[in-house]
Amino acid sequence: MARSTLFRAVLALAAAALAAGAEGARGRAGASRLLAWRGGRTEKVAVIGSGNWGSAIAKIVGQNVLDKPGFDKEVRMYVYQEKVNGRDLTEIINTEHENVKYLKGVKFTENVVACADVGEAAAGATLLIFVTPHQFLGSLCKPIKGRCARGARACSLIKGIEFDANGPVLISDIIKKKMGGMDVSVLMGANVANEVARDEFCESTVGYRKEANGRAWQRVFDCPTFRVSKIKDVAGVELCGALKNVVALGAGFCDGLGLGGNTKAAIIRVGLGETIQFCKMFYGGIKDQTFLESCGVADLVTTCFGGRNRKCAEAFAKAGGKSGWDKIEKEMLNGQKLQGTITAQDVAKVLRKKGVAHKFPLLSKIHQIAFEGAPVTDIVKF
Amino acid sequence: MARSTLFRAVLALAAAALAAGAEGARGRAGASRLLAWRGGRTEKVAVIGSGNWGSAIAKIVGQNVLDKPGFDKEVRMYVYQEKVNGRDLTEIINTEHENVKYLKGVKFTENVVACADVGEAAAGATLLIFVTPHQFLGSLCKPIKGRCARGARACSLIKGIEFDANGPVLISDIIKKKMGGMDVSVLMGANVANEVARDEFCESTVGYRKEANGRAWQRVFDCPTFRVSKIKDVAGVELCGALKNVVALGAGFCDGLGLGGNTKAAIIRVGLGETIQFCKMFYGGIKDQTFLESCGVADLVTTCFGGRNRKCAEAFAKAGGKSGWDKIEKEMLNGQKLQGTITAQDVAKVLRKKGVAHKFPLLSKIHQIAFEGAPVTDIVKF
């Protein structure tokens, strides 16, 4: 089978990284063994969420369960019901196989079935993909818990972070708690939803706690255009996915001010440095290799050049910081919410509470510009 | 003194990085102590080279020697003589204080003096900045050696790599040998010449062998818009500067093919991974921190989005690989040469000779596309 250069490059790196703790989809043992179905029960996958990213991943997963053995061929997707041109969104998806509101122009395989009832979506599922804004988890987890299969495992694709009196709280830990101790992996990486949906090549990283579950999730997601490696570092992988959205706001401010690539590269570099520092300050077991995986440097780069947080921050800067985020989201995101602004606020609270904001000057300044009236130009007044 | 956010961010990271082996311009000891002149002899700086990057750095250095104590106020710059509209380029520079051919629209301070004779340019210099294409070193070093001050030290800004029967040879080591064992540091970083010349903020990294010389070079280059950190890792810093130009060809191929940010981010990530692998395969004492400095991830990012190698590779891809590099250079670079294509060839030779090309599939494929007729689309046939 002919394989592309980049794919082989990824394989070589993955092989090299094995010793360092990261495992590529086709590491030493070869494709057929590592990703082959080892038998056992049939897995049934459900996707909880159907926004831009949820729809893109449902497209990937819908195809994968058809292509690989060991999966129930139906993938249910929970859809928050709304009317589009007078029709229920679920009805549109189930007849036209397209989420016309959040991922227009991309067809699902027909085995992807939209459900407006989250319990029905999760019924019998052994593998639950969480891909909703994290503020909706509270109301969703209870009905899922009552209906999913015994021994089900979860994977969070949610990019964000919560916090409590003791510091940051991983979304994966919130899901774990709400789901009665369920094992929760995470999937993060350089994967802007629209590009993934168009089958453009990209990579992603599964962060796992239990090896068998990391392998199971790798099988669910990995396909020729969406290459998934895995690493035993849930916190590092998840925090990369959260913090890069904040750094992307800074990159967007640069773009809005019309600055050059040097400045933006400096912001990306400093942002990566503060991300590493944040992870190690609040969690143990963080692996350096995590930041060189797709979830680290690659996701940061692609988000700082292509994602919605960058785009909205650019608009914010062009409006001189006078346009509110709600207005920008409404005008530019068709009803979707920015994660970067939510995360920037949460991170700022955590850092201030712990008295370490001065050690994270970039993340802190982005918050001040975004929410406290600091002039946008502050980020580049050298 | 008011300092910008990003600058403070850099400071905080620099402080955090001190323990890890990298030293920011204003680390623990504070700006005034670390960068202050400690007395001793007056340093006389010469710039050997006057292309786009040489001219940009001469602008920075010319201002710095005026602003800081301990420097002879004249900075001589070796200029390869040529006629521009019937006038000698040196004469234009010395009357209009502008390199109208390679850095149009940017004025030098008047203490930057162009010399067409390299020996005259280097006469009495204690600090020699090498910033010419590396193929010119052979003819330049001898006259410099005869005229520079006793105990002079060098800093190479040359991005490239040579090789001999035993593997890669650092340009800094070539200079060291040609200059009779002179200590040679290197300066690399996320600094596209035109942006540096416009005083847009950027960062850079000095790689040094001797602490005192690293400090001296930091003083020569560091200024508010051009922030210089230093790290004791000449090989790592220098190889980052060489290999990123090759990776940028791959990024340019992506752009020329109209691919999205995910693919480009994957190429950048794999390119960084192969760079780290290359450094560690051929040199000892490589520091992981080096790749998180400006010379590492930041330079790679800015070069893959903004530099001339990316731009020319994009043109190459758009022409379907049918337009020769000589023609592209002539049309797009006003007589300047690409480093990435030269380095790609040198790297490919080294890797093949050592029998390890298969461990560097991305670097190898870029070479095949650029020089061996492989279709440009090969880089993204997944």
Short mmCIF file of C-alpha atoms in Angstrom, two decimals, chain B residues 117-362:
data_model
loop_
_atom_site.label_atom_id
_atom_site.label_comp_id
_atom_site.label_asym_id
_atom_site.label_seq_id
_atom_site.Cartn_x
_atom_site.Cartn_y
_atom_site.Cartn_z
CA ASP B 117 37.93 45.16 0.91
CA VAL B 118 37.27 42.48 3.51
CA GLY B 119 40.64 42.96 5.17
CA GLU B 120 39.94 46.63 5.60
CA ALA B 121 36.48 45.82 6.95
CA ALA B 122 37.97 43.50 9.57
CA ALA B 123 40.96 45.68 10.48
CA GLY B 124 41.31 45.88 14.25
CA ALA B 125 38.01 44.14 14.92
CA THR B 126 37.66 42.21 18.18
CA LEU B 127 34.21 40.85 17.35
CA LEU B 128 33.55 39.46 13.87
CA ILE B 129 30.03 38.82 12.67
CA PHE B 130 29.94 36.35 9.77
CA VAL B 131 26.80 36.75 7.72
CA THR B 132 27.68 35.73 4.16
CA PRO B 133 26.56 32.72 2.15
CA HIS B 134 28.80 29.95 3.50
CA GLN B 135 30.30 29.16 0.12
CA PHE B 136 32.18 32.50 0.28
CA LEU B 137 33.96 31.75 3.55
CA GLY B 138 36.96 30.19 1.84
CA SER B 139 38.08 33.38 0.18
CA LEU B 140 37.10 35.73 3.01
CA CYS B 141 38.70 34.21 6.11
CA LYS B 142 42.34 34.55 5.11
CA PRO B 143 42.39 38.34 4.68
CA ILE B 144 40.27 38.75 7.82
CA LYS B 145 42.64 36.61 9.86
CA GLY B 146 45.54 38.80 8.85
CA ARG B 147 43.89 42.04 9.91
CA CYS B 148 41.56 41.46 12.87
CA ALA B 149 42.65 42.08 16.46
CA ARG B 150 44.56 39.48 18.45
CA GLY B 151 42.09 37.45 20.52
CA ALA B 152 39.17 38.36 18.30
CA ARG B 153 36.06 36.21 18.57
CA ALA B 154 33.49 35.40 15.93
CA CYS B 155 29.77 34.90 15.74
CA SER B 156 28.23 33.10 12.79
CA LEU B 157 24.78 34.08 11.54
CA ILE B 158 25.15 31.76 8.57
CA LYS B 159 22.34 29.29 8.15
CA GLY B 160 23.63 26.24 6.40
CA ILE B 161 25.62 23.08 6.93
CA GLU B 162 28.62 21.49 5.24
CA PHE B 163 29.64 17.87 5.33
CA ASP B 164 32.73 15.78 4.95
CA ALA B 165 33.46 12.08 4.93
CA ASN B 166 32.60 11.83 8.62
CA GLY B 167 29.25 13.60 8.55
CA PRO B 168 28.00 17.13 9.03
CA VAL B 169 30.40 19.98 9.66
CA LEU B 170 29.15 23.07 11.45
CA ILE B 171 29.77 26.37 9.72
CA SER B 172 30.97 27.68 13.09
CA ASP B 173 33.60 24.93 13.13
CA ILE B 174 34.68 25.81 9.60
CA ILE B 175 35.12 29.43 10.64
CA LYS B 176 36.96 28.33 13.78
CA LYS B 177 39.38 26.27 11.73
CA LYS B 178 39.91 28.90 9.06
CA MET B 179 40.46 31.54 11.71
CA GLY B 180 43.12 29.53 13.54
CA GLY B 181 41.04 28.21 16.43
CA MET B 182 39.08 31.38 17.12
CA ASP B 183 36.12 30.92 19.49
CA VAL B 184 32.95 31.00 17.40
CA SER B 185 29.45 31.53 18.77
CA VAL B 186 26.28 31.53 16.67
CA LEU B 187 23.15 33.67 16.52
CA MET B 188 19.95 32.13 15.23
CA GLY B 189 16.28 32.86 15.85
CA ALA B 190 12.89 33.88 14.60
CA ASN B 191 14.08 36.91 12.72
CA VAL B 192 13.01 37.43 9.15
CA ALA B 193 15.38 40.17 8.00
CA ASN B 194 12.85 42.67 6.71
CA GLU B 195 10.83 42.56 9.93
CA VAL B 196 13.95 42.98 12.06
CA ALA B 197 14.94 45.95 9.93
CA ARG B 198 11.54 47.54 10.49
CA ASP B 199 12.08 47.25 14.26
CA GLU B 200 9.24 44.79 14.71
CA PHE B 201 9.67 42.80 17.89
CA CYS B 202 11.53 39.54 17.63
CA GLU B 203 13.70 37.20 19.61
CA SER B 204 16.98 35.48 18.93
CA THR B 205 19.30 32.98 20.55
CA VAL B 206 23.09 33.05 20.96
CA GLY B 207 24.66 29.61 21.16
CA TYR B 208 28.08 29.79 22.80
CA ARG B 209 30.94 27.66 24.04
CA LYS B 210 32.52 30.17 26.42
CA GLU B 211 30.29 32.02 28.86
CA ALA B 212 32.17 35.33 28.54
CA ASN B 213 31.83 35.29 24.80
CA GLY B 214 28.16 34.39 24.96
CA ARG B 215 27.70 37.44 27.18
CA ALA B 216 29.70 39.66 24.83
CA TRP B 217 27.60 38.66 21.84
CA GLN B 218 24.40 39.13 23.78
CA ARG B 219 25.48 42.74 24.40
CA VAL B 220 26.27 43.27 20.72
CA PHE B 221 22.86 42.13 19.51
CA ASP B 222 20.31 42.62 22.29
CA CYS B 223 18.07 45.70 22.10
CA PRO B 224 14.45 46.44 23.00
CA THR B 225 13.02 45.17 19.71
CA PHE B 226 15.54 42.36 19.21
CA ARG B 227 15.62 40.27 22.38
CA VAL B 228 18.56 37.91 22.65
CA SER B 229 18.82 34.95 25.02
CA LYS B 230 21.84 32.68 25.19
CA ILE B 231 22.43 28.96 25.71
CA LYS B 232 25.58 26.86 25.88
CA ASP B 233 24.82 24.71 22.85
CA VAL B 234 26.43 25.88 19.62
CA ALA B 235 25.61 22.76 17.61
CA GLY B 236 21.92 22.66 18.58
CA VAL B 237 21.37 26.36 17.93
CA GLU B 238 23.25 26.27 14.63
CA LEU B 239 21.59 23.12 13.29
CA CYS B 240 18.13 24.53 14.06
CA GLY B 241 19.05 27.50 11.89
CA ALA B 242 20.16 25.25 9.04
CA LEU B 243 17.45 22.61 9.03
CA LYS B 244 14.48 24.92 9.39
CA ASN B 245 15.15 26.22 5.89
CA VAL B 246 14.68 22.72 4.55
CA VAL B 247 11.46 22.22 6.50
CA ALA B 248 10.29 25.57 5.14
CA LEU B 249 10.59 24.19 1.61
CA GLY B 250 8.11 21.50 2.65
CA ALA B 251 5.81 24.14 4.12
CA GLY B 252 6.07 26.12 0.89
CA PHE B 253 5.15 23.04 -1.15
CA CYS B 254 2.01 22.73 1.01
CA ASP B 255 1.13 26.36 0.41
CA GLY B 256 1.70 26.04 -3.31
CA LEU B 257 -0.66 23.07 -3.37
CA GLY B 258 -3.29 25.10 -1.51
CA LEU B 259 -3.42 22.80 1.52
CA GLY B 260 -4.75 23.77 4.93
CA GLY B 261 -3.23 24.60 8.27
CA ASN B 262 -3.49 21.08 9.69
CA THR B 263 -1.20 19.66 7.06
CA LYS B 264 1.27 22.49 7.41
CA ALA B 265 1.25 22.15 11.20
CA ALA B 266 1.96 18.44 10.81
CA ILE B 267 4.91 19.19 8.53
CA ILE B 268 6.27 21.73 10.99
CA ARG B 269 5.90 19.28 13.88
CA VAL B 270 7.52 16.41 12.01
CA GLY B 271 10.24 18.80 10.82
CA LEU B 272 10.99 19.82 14.40
CA GLY B 273 11.10 16.17 15.41
CA GLU B 274 13.53 15.31 12.62
CA THR B 275 15.65 18.34 13.53
CA ILE B 276 15.96 17.15 17.13
CA GLN B 277 16.75 13.63 15.94
CA PHE B 278 19.40 14.93 13.52
CA CYS B 279 21.11 17.05 16.18
CA LYS B 280 21.27 14.22 18.68
CA MET B 281 22.41 11.71 16.08
CA PHE B 282 25.42 13.76 15.00
CA TYR B 283 26.40 15.81 18.07
CA GLY B 284 26.75 15.38 21.82
CA GLY B 285 25.77 17.99 24.39
CA ILE B 286 22.55 18.95 22.61
CA LYS B 287 20.13 20.56 25.08
CA ASP B 288 16.39 19.90 24.85
CA GLN B 289 15.78 23.49 25.92
CA THR B 290 17.43 24.69 22.71
CA PHE B 291 14.42 23.58 20.68
CA LEU B 292 12.09 25.68 22.84
CA GLU B 293 14.25 28.78 22.41
CA SER B 294 13.69 31.27 19.62
CA CYS B 295 16.23 29.43 17.44
CA GLY B 296 14.07 26.30 17.67
CA VAL B 297 10.31 26.30 17.48
CA ALA B 298 9.88 30.04 16.91
CA ASP B 299 12.34 30.26 14.02
CA LEU B 300 10.81 27.19 12.44
CA VAL B 301 7.32 28.66 12.64
CA THR B 302 8.24 32.08 11.31
CA THR B 303 10.31 30.59 8.50
CA CYS B 304 7.53 28.21 7.50
CA PHE B 305 5.08 31.11 7.29
CA GLY B 306 7.18 34.07 6.26
CA GLY B 307 10.62 33.39 4.86
CA ARG B 308 12.08 33.29 1.39
CA ASN B 309 12.51 29.51 1.32
CA ARG B 310 8.79 29.05 1.88
CA LYS B 311 7.99 31.65 -0.74
CA CYS B 312 10.20 30.15 -3.42
CA ALA B 313 9.03 26.62 -2.64
CA GLU B 314 5.44 27.81 -3.04
CA ALA B 315 6.37 29.16 -6.49
CA PHE B 316 8.12 25.87 -7.27
CA ALA B 317 4.97 23.93 -6.35
CA LYS B 318 2.69 26.25 -8.29
CA ALA B 319 4.85 25.67 -11.36
CA GLY B 320 4.38 21.95 -10.81
CA GLY B 321 8.07 21.52 -10.06
CA LYS B 322 8.90 22.49 -13.63
CA SER B 323 10.59 25.79 -12.86
CA GLY B 324 14.25 25.46 -11.87
CA TRP B 325 15.51 26.88 -8.59
CA ASP B 326 17.97 29.15 -10.39
CA LYS B 327 15.13 30.73 -12.32
CA ILE B 328 12.97 31.11 -9.20
CA GLU B 329 15.83 32.69 -7.27
CA LYS B 330 16.50 35.09 -10.08
CA GLU B 331 12.88 36.10 -10.44
CA MET B 332 11.96 36.31 -6.78
CA LEU B 333 15.10 37.06 -4.79
CA ASN B 334 16.81 39.84 -6.65
CA GLY B 335 20.07 37.94 -6.86
CA GLN B 336 20.07 36.50 -3.34
CA LYS B 337 20.47 32.74 -2.98
CA LEU B 338 18.24 30.29 -1.17
CA GLN B 339 19.86 28.51 1.78
CA GLY B 340 17.18 25.84 2.07
CA THR B 341 17.91 24.25 -1.28
CA ILE B 342 21.66 24.14 -0.61
CA THR B 343 21.10 22.71 2.85
CA ALA B 344 18.56 20.16 1.58
CA GLN B 345 21.19 18.79 -0.79
CA ASP B 346 23.89 18.70 1.88
CA VAL B 347 21.61 17.03 4.41
CA ALA B 348 20.47 14.43 1.89
CA LYS B 349 24.11 13.57 1.12
CA VAL B 350 24.93 13.18 4.82
CA LEU B 351 21.90 11.02 5.51
CA ARG B 352 22.51 8.76 2.53
CA LYS B 353 26.17 8.40 3.28
CA LYS B 354 25.34 7.34 6.83
CA GLY B 355 22.54 5.07 5.63
CA VAL B 356 19.93 6.77 7.79
CA ALA B 357 17.80 8.57 5.17
CA HIS B 358 14.84 6.33 6.03
CA LYS B 359 14.86 7.72 9.56
CA PHE B 360 14.34 11.22 8.15
CA PRO B 361 11.53 10.69 5.66
CA LEU B 362 10.36 14.30 5.59
#
